[in-house]
Every structure is written in C-alpha cells, then in structure tokens.
Coordinates of N, CA and C in Angstrom, one line a residue:
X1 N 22.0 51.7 12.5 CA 22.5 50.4 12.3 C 22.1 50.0 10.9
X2 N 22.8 49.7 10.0 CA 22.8 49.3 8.5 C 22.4 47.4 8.5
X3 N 21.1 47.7 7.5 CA 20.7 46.3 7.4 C 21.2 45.6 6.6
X4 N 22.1 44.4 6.7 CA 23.0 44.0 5.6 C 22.7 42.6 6.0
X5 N 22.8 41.9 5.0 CA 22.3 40.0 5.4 C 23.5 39.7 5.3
X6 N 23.8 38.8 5.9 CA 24.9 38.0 6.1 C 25.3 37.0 4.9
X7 N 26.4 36.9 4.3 CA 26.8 36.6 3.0 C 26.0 35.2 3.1
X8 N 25.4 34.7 1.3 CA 24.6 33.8 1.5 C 23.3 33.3 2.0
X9 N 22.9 34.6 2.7 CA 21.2 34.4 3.2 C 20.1 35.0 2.5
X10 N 19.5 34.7 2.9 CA 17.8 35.4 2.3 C 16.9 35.8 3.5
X11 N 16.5 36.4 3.2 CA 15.1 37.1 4.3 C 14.0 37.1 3.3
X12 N 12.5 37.1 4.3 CA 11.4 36.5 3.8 C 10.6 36.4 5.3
X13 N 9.8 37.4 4.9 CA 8.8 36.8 6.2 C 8.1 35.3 6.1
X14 N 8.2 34.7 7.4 CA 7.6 33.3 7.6 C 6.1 33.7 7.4
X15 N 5.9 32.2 6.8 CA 4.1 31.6 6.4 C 4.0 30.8 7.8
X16 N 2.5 30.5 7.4 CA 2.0 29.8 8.4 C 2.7 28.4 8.0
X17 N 2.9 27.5 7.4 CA 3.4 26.8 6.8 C 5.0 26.4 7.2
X18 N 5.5 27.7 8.0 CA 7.1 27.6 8.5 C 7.1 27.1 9.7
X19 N 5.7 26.8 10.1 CA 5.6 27.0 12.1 C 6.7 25.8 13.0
X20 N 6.2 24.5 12.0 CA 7.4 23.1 12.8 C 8.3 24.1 12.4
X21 N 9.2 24.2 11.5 CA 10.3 24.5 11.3 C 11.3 26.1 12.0
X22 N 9.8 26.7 12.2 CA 10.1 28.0 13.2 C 10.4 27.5 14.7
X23 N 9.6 27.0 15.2 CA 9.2 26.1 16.9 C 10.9 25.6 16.4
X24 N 11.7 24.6 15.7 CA 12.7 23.7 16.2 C 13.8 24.8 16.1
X25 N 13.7 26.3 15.1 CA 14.4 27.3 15.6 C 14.7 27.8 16.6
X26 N 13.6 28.3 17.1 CA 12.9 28.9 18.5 C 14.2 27.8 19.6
X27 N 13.4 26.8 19.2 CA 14.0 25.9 20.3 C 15.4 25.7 20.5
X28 N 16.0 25.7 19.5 CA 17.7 25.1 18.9 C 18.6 26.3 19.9
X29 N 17.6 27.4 19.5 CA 18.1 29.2 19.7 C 18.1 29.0 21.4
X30 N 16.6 28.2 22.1 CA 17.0 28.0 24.0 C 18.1 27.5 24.5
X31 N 18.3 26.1 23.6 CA 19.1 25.2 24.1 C 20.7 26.0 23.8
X32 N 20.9 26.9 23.0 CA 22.3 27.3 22.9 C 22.2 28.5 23.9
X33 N 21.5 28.6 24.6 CA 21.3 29.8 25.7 C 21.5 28.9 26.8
X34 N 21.4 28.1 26.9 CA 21.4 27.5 27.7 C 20.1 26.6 29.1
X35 N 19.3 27.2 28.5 CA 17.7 27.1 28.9 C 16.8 25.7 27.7
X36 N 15.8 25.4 28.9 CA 15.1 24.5 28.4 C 14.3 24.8 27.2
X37 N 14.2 24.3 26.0 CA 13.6 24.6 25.1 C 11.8 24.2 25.3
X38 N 11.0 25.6 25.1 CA 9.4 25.7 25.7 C 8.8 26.0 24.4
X39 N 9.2 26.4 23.4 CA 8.2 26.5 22.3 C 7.8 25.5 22.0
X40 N 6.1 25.3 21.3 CA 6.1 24.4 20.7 C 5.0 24.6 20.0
X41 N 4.5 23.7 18.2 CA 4.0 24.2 17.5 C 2.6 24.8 18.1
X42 N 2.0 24.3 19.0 CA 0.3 25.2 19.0 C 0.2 26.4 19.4
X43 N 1.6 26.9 20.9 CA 2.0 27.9 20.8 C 2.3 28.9 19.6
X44 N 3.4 28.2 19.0 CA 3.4 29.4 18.3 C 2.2 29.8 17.0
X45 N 1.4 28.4 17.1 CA 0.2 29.1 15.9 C -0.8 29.8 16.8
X46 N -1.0 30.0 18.3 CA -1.8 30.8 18.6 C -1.0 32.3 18.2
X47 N 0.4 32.2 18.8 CA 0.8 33.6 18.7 C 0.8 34.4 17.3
X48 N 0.6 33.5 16.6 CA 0.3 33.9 14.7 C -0.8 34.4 14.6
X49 N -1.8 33.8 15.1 CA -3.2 33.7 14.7 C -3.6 34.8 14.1
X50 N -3.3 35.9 15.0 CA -3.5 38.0 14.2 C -2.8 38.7 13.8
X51 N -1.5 37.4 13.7 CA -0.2 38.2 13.3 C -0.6 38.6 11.8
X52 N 0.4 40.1 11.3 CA 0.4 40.3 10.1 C 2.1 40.1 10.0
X53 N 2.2 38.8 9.7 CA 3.7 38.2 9.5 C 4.0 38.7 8.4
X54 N 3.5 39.2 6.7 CA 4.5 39.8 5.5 C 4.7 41.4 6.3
X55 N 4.4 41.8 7.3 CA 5.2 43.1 7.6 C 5.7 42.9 9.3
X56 N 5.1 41.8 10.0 CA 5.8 42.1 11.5 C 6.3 40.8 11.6
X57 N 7.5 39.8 11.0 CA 8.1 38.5 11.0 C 9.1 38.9 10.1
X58 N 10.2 38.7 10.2 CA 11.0 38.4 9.2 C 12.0 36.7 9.8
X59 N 12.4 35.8 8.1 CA 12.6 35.2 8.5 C 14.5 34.7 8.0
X60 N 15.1 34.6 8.4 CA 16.4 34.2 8.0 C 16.8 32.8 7.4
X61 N 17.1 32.8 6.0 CA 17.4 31.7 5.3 C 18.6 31.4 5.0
X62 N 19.3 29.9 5.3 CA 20.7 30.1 4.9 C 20.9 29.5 3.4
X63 N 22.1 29.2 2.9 CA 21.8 28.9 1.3 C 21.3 28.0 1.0
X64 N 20.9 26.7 1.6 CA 20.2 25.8 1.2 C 18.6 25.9 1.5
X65 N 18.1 27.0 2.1 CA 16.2 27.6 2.4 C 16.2 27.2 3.6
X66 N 17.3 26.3 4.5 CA 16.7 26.3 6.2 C 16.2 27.6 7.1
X67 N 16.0 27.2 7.8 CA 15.6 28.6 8.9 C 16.6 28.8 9.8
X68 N 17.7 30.1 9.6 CA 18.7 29.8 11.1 C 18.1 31.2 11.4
X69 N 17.6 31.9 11.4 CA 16.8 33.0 12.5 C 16.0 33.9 12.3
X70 N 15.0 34.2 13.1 CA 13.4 35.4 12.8 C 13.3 35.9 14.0
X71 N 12.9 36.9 13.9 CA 12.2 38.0 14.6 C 10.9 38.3 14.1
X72 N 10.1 39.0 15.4 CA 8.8 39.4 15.1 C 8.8 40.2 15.8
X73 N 7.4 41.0 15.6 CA 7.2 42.4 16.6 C 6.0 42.3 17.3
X74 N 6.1 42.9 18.0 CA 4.6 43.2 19.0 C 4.3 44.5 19.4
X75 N 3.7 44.7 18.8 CA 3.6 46.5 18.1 C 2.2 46.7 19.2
X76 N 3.0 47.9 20.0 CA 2.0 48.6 21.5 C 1.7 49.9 20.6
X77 N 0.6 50.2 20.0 CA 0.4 51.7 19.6 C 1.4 52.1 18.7
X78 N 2.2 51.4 18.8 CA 3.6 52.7 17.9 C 4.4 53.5 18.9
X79 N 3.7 53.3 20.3 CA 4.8 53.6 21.5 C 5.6 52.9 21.8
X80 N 5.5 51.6 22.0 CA 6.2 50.6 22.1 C 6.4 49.3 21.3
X81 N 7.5 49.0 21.0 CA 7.6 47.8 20.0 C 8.4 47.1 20.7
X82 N 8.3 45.3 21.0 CA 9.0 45.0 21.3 C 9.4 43.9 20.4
X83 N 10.6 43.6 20.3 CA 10.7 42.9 19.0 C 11.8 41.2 19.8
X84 N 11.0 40.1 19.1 CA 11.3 38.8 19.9 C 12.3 38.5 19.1
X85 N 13.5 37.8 18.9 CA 14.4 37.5 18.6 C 14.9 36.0 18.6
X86 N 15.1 34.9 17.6 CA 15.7 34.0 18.1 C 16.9 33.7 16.8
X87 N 18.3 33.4 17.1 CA 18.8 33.0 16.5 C 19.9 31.6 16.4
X88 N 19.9 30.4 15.8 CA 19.7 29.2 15.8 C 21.7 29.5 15.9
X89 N 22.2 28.6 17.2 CA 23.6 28.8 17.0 C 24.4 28.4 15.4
X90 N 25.8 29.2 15.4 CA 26.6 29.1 14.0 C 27.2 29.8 14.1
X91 N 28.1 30.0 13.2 CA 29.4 30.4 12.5 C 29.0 32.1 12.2
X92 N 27.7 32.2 12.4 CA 27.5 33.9 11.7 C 26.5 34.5 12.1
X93 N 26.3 33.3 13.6 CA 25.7 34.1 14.8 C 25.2 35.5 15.0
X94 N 26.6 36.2 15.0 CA 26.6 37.6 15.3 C 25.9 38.5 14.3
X95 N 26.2 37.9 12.8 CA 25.8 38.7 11.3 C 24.4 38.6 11.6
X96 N 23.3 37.3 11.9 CA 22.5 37.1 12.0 C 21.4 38.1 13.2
X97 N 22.2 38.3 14.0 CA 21.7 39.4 15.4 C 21.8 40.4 15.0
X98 N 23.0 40.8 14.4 CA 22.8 42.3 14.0 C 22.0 42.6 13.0
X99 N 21.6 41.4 11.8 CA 20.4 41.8 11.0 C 19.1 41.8 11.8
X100 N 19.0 41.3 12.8 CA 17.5 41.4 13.3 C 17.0 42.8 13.8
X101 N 18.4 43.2 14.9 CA 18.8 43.8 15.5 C 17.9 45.4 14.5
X102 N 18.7 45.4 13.7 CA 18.6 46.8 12.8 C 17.0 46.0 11.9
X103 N 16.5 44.7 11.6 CA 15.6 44.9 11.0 C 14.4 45.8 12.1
X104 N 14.4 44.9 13.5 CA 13.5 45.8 14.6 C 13.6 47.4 14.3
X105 N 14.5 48.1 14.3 CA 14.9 49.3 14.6 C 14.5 50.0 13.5
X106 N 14.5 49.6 12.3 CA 14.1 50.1 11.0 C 12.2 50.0 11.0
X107 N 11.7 49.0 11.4 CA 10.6 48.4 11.6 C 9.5 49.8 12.4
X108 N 10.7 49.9 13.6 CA 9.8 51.0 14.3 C 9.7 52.4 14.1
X109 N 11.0 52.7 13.1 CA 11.3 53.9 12.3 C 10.3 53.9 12.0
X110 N 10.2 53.0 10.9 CA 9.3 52.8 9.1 C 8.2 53.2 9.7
X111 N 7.5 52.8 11.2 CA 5.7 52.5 11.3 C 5.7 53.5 12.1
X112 N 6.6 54.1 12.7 CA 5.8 55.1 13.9 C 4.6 56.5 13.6
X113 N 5.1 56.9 12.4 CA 4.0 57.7 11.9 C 2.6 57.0 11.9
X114 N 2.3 56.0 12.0 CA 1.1 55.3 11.9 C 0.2 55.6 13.0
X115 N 0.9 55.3 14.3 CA 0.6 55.9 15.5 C 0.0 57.0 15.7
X116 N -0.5 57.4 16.9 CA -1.6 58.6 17.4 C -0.7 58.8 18.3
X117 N -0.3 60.5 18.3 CA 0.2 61.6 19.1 C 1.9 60.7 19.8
X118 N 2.6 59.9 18.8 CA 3.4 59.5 18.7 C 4.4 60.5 18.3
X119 N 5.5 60.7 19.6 CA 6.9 61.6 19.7 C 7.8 61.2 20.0
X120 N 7.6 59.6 20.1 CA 8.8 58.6 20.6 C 8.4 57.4 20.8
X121 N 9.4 57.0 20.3 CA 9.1 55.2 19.8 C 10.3 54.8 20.9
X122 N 9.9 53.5 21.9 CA 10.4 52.6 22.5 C 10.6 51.2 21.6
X123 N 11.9 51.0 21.4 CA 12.1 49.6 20.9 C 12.4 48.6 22.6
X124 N 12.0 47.7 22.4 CA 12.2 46.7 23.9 C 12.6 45.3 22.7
X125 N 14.2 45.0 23.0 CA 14.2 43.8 23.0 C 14.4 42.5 23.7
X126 N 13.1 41.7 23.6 CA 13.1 40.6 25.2 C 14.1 39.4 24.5
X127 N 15.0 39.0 25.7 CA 15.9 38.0 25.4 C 16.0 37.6 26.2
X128 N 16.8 36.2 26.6 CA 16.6 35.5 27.9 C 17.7 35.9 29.1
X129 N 18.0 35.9 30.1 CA 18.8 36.3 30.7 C 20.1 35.4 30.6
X130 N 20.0 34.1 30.1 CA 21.4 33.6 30.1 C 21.7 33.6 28.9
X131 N 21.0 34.5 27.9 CA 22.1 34.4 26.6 C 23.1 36.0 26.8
X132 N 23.7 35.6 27.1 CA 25.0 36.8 27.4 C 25.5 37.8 26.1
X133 N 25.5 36.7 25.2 CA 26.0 37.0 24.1 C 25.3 38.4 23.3
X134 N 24.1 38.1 23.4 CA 23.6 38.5 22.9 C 23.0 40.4 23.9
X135 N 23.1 40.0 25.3 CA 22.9 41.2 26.0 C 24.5 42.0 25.8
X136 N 25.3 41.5 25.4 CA 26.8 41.7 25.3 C 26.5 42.8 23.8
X137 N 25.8 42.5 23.2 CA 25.8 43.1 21.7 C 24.9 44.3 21.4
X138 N 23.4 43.8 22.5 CA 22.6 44.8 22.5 C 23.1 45.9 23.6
X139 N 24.0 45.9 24.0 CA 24.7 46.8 24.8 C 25.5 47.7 24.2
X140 N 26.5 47.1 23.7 CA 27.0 47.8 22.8 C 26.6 48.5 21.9
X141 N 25.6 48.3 21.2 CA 24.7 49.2 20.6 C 23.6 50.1 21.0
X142 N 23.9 50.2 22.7 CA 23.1 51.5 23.0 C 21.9 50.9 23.8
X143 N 21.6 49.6 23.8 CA 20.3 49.4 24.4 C 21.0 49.3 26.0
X144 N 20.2 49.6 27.1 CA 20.2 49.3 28.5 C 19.1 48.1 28.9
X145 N 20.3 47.1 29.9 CA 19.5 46.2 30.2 C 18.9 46.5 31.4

C-alpha cells in the first residue's frame, strides 16, 4: 500500500497541545459511525501519558491546519501492533483511510526489527462495528474481520 496524502494535507504527529482538538476528532469520527461519541479530553491525556507520539501518532491536516484524521499505535513487542484509527467525515474520507491505513502498515514494517525473536508482525486494526465503510475497505485490502 503506497503512502500518498491526500491533495492538500499535511501529516505531523500530534503534541500534547492537539488533545481538545484531537477528542472533537475522535468524536466527530463516532458520530459519523453512527455511535455515541465517548472520548473525552482526560481520556485521551491518560492514553498519551507514555506515548511516544513523534514516532507512534500521526496526525492529518487539511489546508487550513484543522485536524480531519490520526492514528496511533499500540505496539505489543513488535508482534503485535494494533493501530487506532479515527477519521473525521468528508469529501476525502476514503484518501484519508487509506493514508492511515498504509501509514500503520509501514509503521510495523519500519519497527519490527526492533523486536526480540520477531518472524511476524500482526497488524490489528480496531474499528467500531458500525462503521461499515471502513470494514468495507480494510477488507479489500486483505485484512479479515
């Protein structure tokens, strides 16, 4: 999968400093799934707290610096990576999934040598069950749900 940004965006991993503005992502991303939006800022600064966000966050900017989508990882040993995904509905939806999509996948290429007695890397990506869309795309590209 080729990492290509979607015309117009920027990537940049999120600061601690993005967190409101990450949380109304997170959230924007529930409500177009159709589910109750649960994130909220203390949440997500605990789940920061040990993050090393300039190498396991990336964040999606559209041309004016808003936030329409980020991913992070949660890196098991180098055996397992699962990589969280949220992307804020639009017009380039899809561009935006498939860059996360391929940044995970690249992510667990790039690191797996890091790992101990590592001969296979599991990528897991968790998404909610009523975004369709999006199990509709990771399907397509080989993941089993």
């Amino acid at each position: 999968m080729t990492l290509a940004l979607p015309a117009g965006m920027t990537a940049r991993p999120p600061t601690r400093d993005d967190v409101v503005a990450v949380v109304d992502l997170i959230n924007a991303a529930q409500v177009a799934e159709g589910d109750e939006p649960d994130m909220t800022v203390t949440e997500l600064r605990k789940d920061w707290v040990d993050a090393d966000l300039d190498d396991e966050a990336i964040l999606l900017l559209d041309a004016d610096g808003a936030p329409v989508a980020m991913a992070d990882i949660l890196n098991r040993r180098y055996h397992q990576i699962n990589v969280y995904a949220f992307v804020s509905p639009g017009p380039v939806w899809d561009e935006q999934w498939d860059y996360l999509t391929a940044w995970g996948e690249q992510w667990a290429t790039g690191h797996a040598h890091l790992g101990e007695d590592v001969s296979e890397v599991a990528v897991h990506r968790f998404i909610r069950a009523t975004n369709t869309r999006a199990i509709a795309r990771l399907e397509a590209d080989g993941y089993v749900n």
